[in-house]
Coordinates of C-alpha atoms in Angstrom, one line a residue:
X95 CA 71.9 76.4 98.7
X96 CA 68.2 75.1 100.7
X97 CA 67.9 78.5 101.9
X98 CA 64.4 78.8 101.0
X99 CA 63.5 75.3 101.9
X100 CA 60.0 75.1 102.9
X101 CA 59.1 78.7 102.3
X102 CA 56.7 77.2 99.5
X103 CA 54.7 75.1 101.6
X104 CA 54.4 77.6 104.0
X105 CA 53.2 80.6 101.8
X106 CA 52.1 78.7 98.7
X107 CA 52.7 79.5 95.3
X108 CA 51.3 83.2 95.0
X109 CA 54.4 84.3 97.5
X110 CA 57.0 82.0 96.9
X111 CA 57.6 81.6 92.9
X112 CA 60.5 79.9 90.8
X113 CA 61.5 81.0 87.7
X114 CA 63.7 80.1 85.1
X115 CA 67.3 80.5 85.3
X116 CA 66.9 84.1 83.7
X117 CA 68.1 86.6 85.9
X118 CA 67.3 89.6 83.9
X119 CA 63.7 88.5 83.2
X120 CA 62.8 87.5 87.1
X121 CA 64.7 90.7 88.5
X122 CA 62.5 93.1 86.1
X123 CA 59.5 91.6 87.2
X124 CA 60.6 92.3 90.7
X125 CA 61.0 95.4 90.0
X126 CA 57.8 96.3 88.5
X127 CA 56.5 94.3 91.4
X128 CA 58.3 96.9 93.7
X129 CA 56.5 99.6 91.8
X130 CA 53.2 98.3 93.0
X131 CA 54.0 98.4 96.5
X132 CA 54.7 94.6 97.1
X133 CA 58.2 93.9 98.7
X134 CA 60.0 91.2 96.5
X135 CA 62.7 89.1 97.6
X136 CA 64.8 88.5 94.8
X137 CA 67.3 85.4 95.1
X138 CA 70.6 85.2 92.8
X139 CA 71.7 81.7 93.3
X140 CA 75.1 83.6 93.2
X141 CA 75.7 87.1 92.6
X142 CA 77.9 86.6 90.1
X143 CA 74.5 85.9 88.2
X144 CA 73.4 89.5 89.2
X145 CA 75.3 90.8 86.6
X146 CA 72.9 89.1 84.0
X147 CA 70.0 92.3 85.8
X148 CA 72.6 94.4 86.7
X149 CA 71.2 97.1 84.9
X150 CA 67.2 96.5 86.6
X151 CA 69.1 96.8 90.1
X152 CA 71.0 99.9 89.2
X153 CA 69.0 101.7 86.4
X154 CA 65.4 100.7 87.1
X155 CA 65.5 100.2 91.3
X156 CA 68.2 102.1 92.5
X157 CA 67.6 105.5 91.1
X158 CA 64.1 105.4 90.4
X159 CA 63.5 106.9 94.2
X160 CA 65.8 110.0 92.8
X161 CA 64.2 110.6 89.6
X162 CA 61.0 110.5 90.7
X163 CA 61.7 113.4 92.8
X164 CA 60.9 110.6 96.3
X165 CA 57.9 109.9 94.2
X166 CA 58.6 106.2 94.3
X167 CA 60.2 104.2 96.4
X168 CA 61.3 100.8 95.4
X169 CA 61.2 98.3 98.4
X170 CA 63.3 95.4 97.0
X171 CA 65.4 93.0 98.0
X172 CA 68.2 91.0 95.9
X173 CA 69.7 88.3 98.2
X174 CA 72.0 85.4 97.2
X175 CA 75.7 84.1 98.3
X176 CA 78.6 86.4 97.5
X177 CA 82.4 86.1 97.0
X178 CA 84.6 83.0 97.4
X179 CA 83.2 79.7 97.6
X180 CA 85.3 76.2 97.0
X181 CA 86.8 75.6 93.9
X182 CA 83.8 76.7 91.8
X183 CA 86.4 79.0 89.6
X184 CA 86.7 82.9 88.1
X185 CA 82.9 83.5 87.0
X186 CA 81.8 82.1 90.5
X187 CA 83.7 83.5 92.9
X188 CA 84.2 87.2 92.7
X189 CA 82.8 89.8 95.7
X190 CA 80.3 92.3 94.9
X191 CA 80.4 94.7 97.8
X192 CA 82.3 97.2 96.5
X193 CA 80.3 97.0 92.7
X194 CA 77.3 97.6 94.5
X195 CA 78.3 99.8 97.6
X196 CA 79.4 102.8 94.6
X197 CA 75.8 102.9 93.8
X198 CA 74.1 105.8 95.0
X199 CA 70.1 104.6 95.8
X200 CA 71.5 101.1 97.0
X201 CA 72.0 99.7 100.5
X202 CA 74.1 96.9 101.1
X203 CA 74.2 94.6 104.0
X204 CA 76.4 91.6 104.5
X205 CA 75.9 89.3 107.6
X206 CA 78.8 87.0 109.3
X207 CA 76.4 85.2 112.1
X208 CA 73.3 83.7 112.6
X209 CA 72.3 87.0 114.6
X210 CA 73.7 89.2 111.5
X211 CA 71.2 87.3 108.7
X212 CA 68.3 87.2 111.0
X213 CA 68.2 91.0 111.8
X214 CA 69.4 92.6 109.1
X215 CA 67.1 91.0 106.3
X216 CA 64.3 91.2 108.8
X217 CA 65.5 95.0 108.2
X218 CA 66.1 94.8 104.2
X219 CA 62.6 93.7 103.6
X220 CA 60.8 96.5 106.0
X221 CA 62.9 99.1 104.6
X222 CA 61.3 101.4 101.6
X223 CA 64.3 101.1 99.3
X224 CA 66.3 98.7 97.2
X225 CA 68.5 96.6 99.3
X226 CA 71.7 93.9 98.2
X227 CA 72.2 91.2 100.5
X228 CA 75.2 89.7 100.0
X229 CA 75.4 86.2 102.0
X230 CA 78.2 83.6 101.8
X231 CA 77.7 80.1 101.0
X232 CA 80.4 78.7 103.4
X233 CA 79.0 80.4 106.0
X234 CA 75.6 78.3 105.6
X235 CA 76.9 75.1 107.3
X236 CA 78.4 77.1 109.7
X237 CA 76.8 77.3 113.3
X238 CA 76.5 80.6 115.7
X239 CA 74.8 80.9 119.1
X240 CA 71.8 82.2 119.1
X241 CA 70.1 84.2 122.4
X242 CA 66.7 84.4 123.2
X243 CA 66.8 87.6 122.3
X244 CA 67.5 87.1 118.3
X245 CA 64.9 84.2 118.2
X246 CA 62.0 86.6 119.2
X247 CA 59.8 88.0 116.7
X248 CA 60.3 91.4 117.0
X249 CA 64.6 90.8 116.7
X250 CA 65.6 93.4 113.8
X251 CA 69.0 95.2 113.5
X252 CA 69.5 98.9 112.4
X253 CA 71.0 99.3 108.8
X254 CA 74.0 101.3 108.8
X255 CA 75.5 100.3 112.4
X256 CA 78.2 98.0 112.7
X257 CA 79.0 95.6 115.8
X258 CA 82.4 95.5 117.7
X259 CA 82.6 91.6 117.6
X260 CA 85.5 91.8 120.5
X261 CA 86.9 95.1 121.7
X262 CA 91.2 95.3 122.3
X263 CA 93.2 98.9 122.5
X264 CA 96.4 98.1 120.5
X265 CA 94.8 97.4 116.8
X266 CA 91.4 97.9 114.9
X267 CA 90.5 95.2 112.4
X268 CA 87.7 95.8 110.3
X269 CA 85.9 93.2 108.2
X270 CA 82.4 91.9 107.1
X271 CA 81.0 88.3 106.2
X272 CA 83.5 85.4 106.0
X273 CA 85.9 87.3 107.2
X274 CA 85.1 88.5 110.1
X275 CA 85.4 85.2 111.5
X276 CA 89.0 85.3 110.4
X277 CA 89.4 88.6 112.1
X278 CA 88.5 86.7 115.2
X279 CA 90.8 84.3 114.9
X280 CA 93.7 86.6 114.1
X281 CA 92.6 88.5 117.3
X282 CA 92.8 85.1 119.3
X283 CA 96.6 84.4 117.8
X284 CA 97.5 88.5 118.1
X285 CA 96.2 88.0 121.5
X286 CA 98.9 85.2 122.7
X287 CA 101.5 87.8 122.1
X288 CA 100.6 90.5 124.0
X289 CA 98.5 92.2 121.3
X290 CA 94.8 93.3 122.0
X291 CA 92.8 93.6 118.7
X292 CA 89.3 95.2 118.4
X293 CA 87.8 93.4 115.7
X294 CA 84.8 95.2 114.2
X295 CA 81.8 93.2 112.0
X296 CA 81.1 96.1 109.7
X297 CA 77.5 94.5 109.0
X298 CA 76.5 97.4 106.3
X299 CA 78.5 98.4 103.7
X300 CA 76.0 101.5 102.1
X301 CA 75.8 103.0 104.6
X302 CA 78.9 102.3 106.2
X303 CA 79.3 102.9 110.1
X304 CA 81.9 105.2 109.8
X305 CA 81.1 106.8 113.0
X306 CA 82.1 103.7 114.9
X307 CA 85.4 102.8 113.0
X308 CA 86.7 106.3 113.2
X309 CA 85.7 105.8 117.5
X310 CA 87.8 102.6 117.5
X311 CA 91.0 103.9 115.9
X312 CA 91.0 106.8 117.6
X313 CA 91.4 104.4 120.7
X314 CA 93.7 101.6 119.4
X315 CA 95.8 104.2 117.1
X316 CA 95.9 101.9 114.2
X317 CA 93.9 100.2 111.4
X318 CA 93.9 96.5 109.4
X319 CA 91.2 96.4 107.0
X320 CA 90.1 93.2 105.3
X321 CA 88.2 91.9 102.8
X322 CA 88.2 89.0 100.0
X323 CA 87.5 90.9 97.0
X324 CA 89.6 92.7 94.7
X325 CA 92.2 95.6 96.4
X326 CA 91.2 98.2 94.1
X327 CA 88.8 100.2 94.5
X328 CA 87.9 98.4 97.4
X329 CA 86.0 98.4 100.8
X330 CA 89.4 98.6 102.6
X331 CA 90.3 101.3 100.4
X332 CA 87.0 103.8 101.2
X333 CA 87.4 102.9 104.8
X334 CA 91.6 103.7 104.6
X335 CA 90.5 106.9 102.8
X336 CA 87.6 108.2 105.7
X337 CA 89.9 107.0 108.5
X338 CA 92.9 109.3 107.4
X339 CA 89.9 112.3 106.4
X340 CA 88.7 111.8 110.0
X341 CA 91.3 110.4 112.4
X342 CA 94.7 110.6 110.8
X343 CA 96.3 112.7 113.9
X344 CA 95.3 109.7 116.0
X345 CA 97.2 107.5 113.9
X346 CA 100.6 105.7 115.1
X347 CA 101.6 103.1 112.0
X348 CA 100.3 103.6 108.4
X349 CA 96.5 101.7 107.8
X350 CA 97.3 98.3 106.5
X351 CA 95.4 96.6 104.0
X352 CA 94.5 92.9 103.6
X353 CA 92.0 91.7 100.2
X354 CA 91.8 89.2 97.6
X355 CA 94.8 89.0 95.2
X356 CA 94.3 91.1 92.2
X357 CA 93.8 88.1 90.1
X358 CA 90.9 86.4 88.9
X359 CA 90.3 83.3 91.1
X360 CA 91.8 80.3 90.3
X361 CA 90.0 76.9 90.6
X362 CA 92.7 74.7 92.3
X363 CA 92.1 74.4 96.1
X364 CA 96.0 75.0 96.2
X365 CA 95.9 78.3 94.0
X366 CA 92.5 79.8 95.5
X367 CA 94.1 79.9 98.9
X368 CA 97.1 82.0 97.9
X369 CA 94.7 84.7 96.6
X370 CA 91.9 84.8 99.2
X371 CA 92.8 86.5 102.6
X372 CA 94.1 83.6 105.0
X373 CA 94.2 84.3 108.7
X374 CA 98.1 84.6 108.9
X375 CA 97.9 87.6 106.5
X376 CA 95.8 89.1 109.0
X377 CA 98.4 88.4 111.7
X378 CA 101.1 89.9 110.1
X379 CA 99.1 92.9 109.2
X380 CA 98.3 93.4 112.6
X381 CA 102.2 93.0 113.9
X382 CA 103.2 94.9 111.6
X383 CA 101.1 98.4 112.4
X384 CA 102.4 97.5 116.3
X385 CA 106.0 97.0 114.7
X386 CA 106.2 93.8 116.1
X387 CA 106.6 92.1 112.7
X388 CA 110.5 90.9 111.9
X389 CA 112.5 93.6 109.3
X390 CA 113.2 91.8 106.5
X391 CA 116.8 93.0 106.7
X392 CA 117.3 91.0 109.4
X393 CA 116.0 88.0 108.4
X394 CA 118.7 88.5 105.1

């Protein structure tokens, strides 16, 4: 994907290692290096291939601090593209946010913008514990405005803090990675119908910024969660449970969940679009939450 282009020339072969496509091997080597005090960054061509190395990620990296009674830190980052790309089929299109976020001992980050990517990756590398860093292949070619503050060498973002991308008063929309852009597009469409949507970029899947989500829901009284992963046991399900537990009395409408379809991703573009959340899906869900959609009986 050319994300690491130029690093070999800048840092040399002692720090940038090109390995065979043997995920179990190079991930195990990386975990061992972290045991000895280095801070490896392991790149998967896609996170689908991390399944070959999941024992090292879950059983070695994530659990060593606990199993050593806090005597051993494992400062390692596992990064690469995650989620649906474009026409690459079921084995290369899965979102692993909920998978890894369910494992104690791992921190899971998922950037949307250039600001997110720069600030969160620096935080991940500096963190004393293992971090799963879920990028999105389709965002690699997208441009974002970048301020002088972001370009400063000291810029870093805190892990576990969400960002309010757009303030609103009628409905809260939570999203991460590519779906943040879709949520912002949906908010723009909703504004034309007089609905003010607050868009929260989660940034951090684990730990989750529950306080920011609850604060927003207590203001808007409505919630729509958006993710492209499978609906069963998804990130949105965790958010819904958390909000119902902490802010149920503030809800004026049922929580709406938008997720990928509960099927393997098809390769054909026409079918792929049907199983990945689209902007119009978010708009419809937000209108339902605001009781602005047309009842089905009225269209019969």
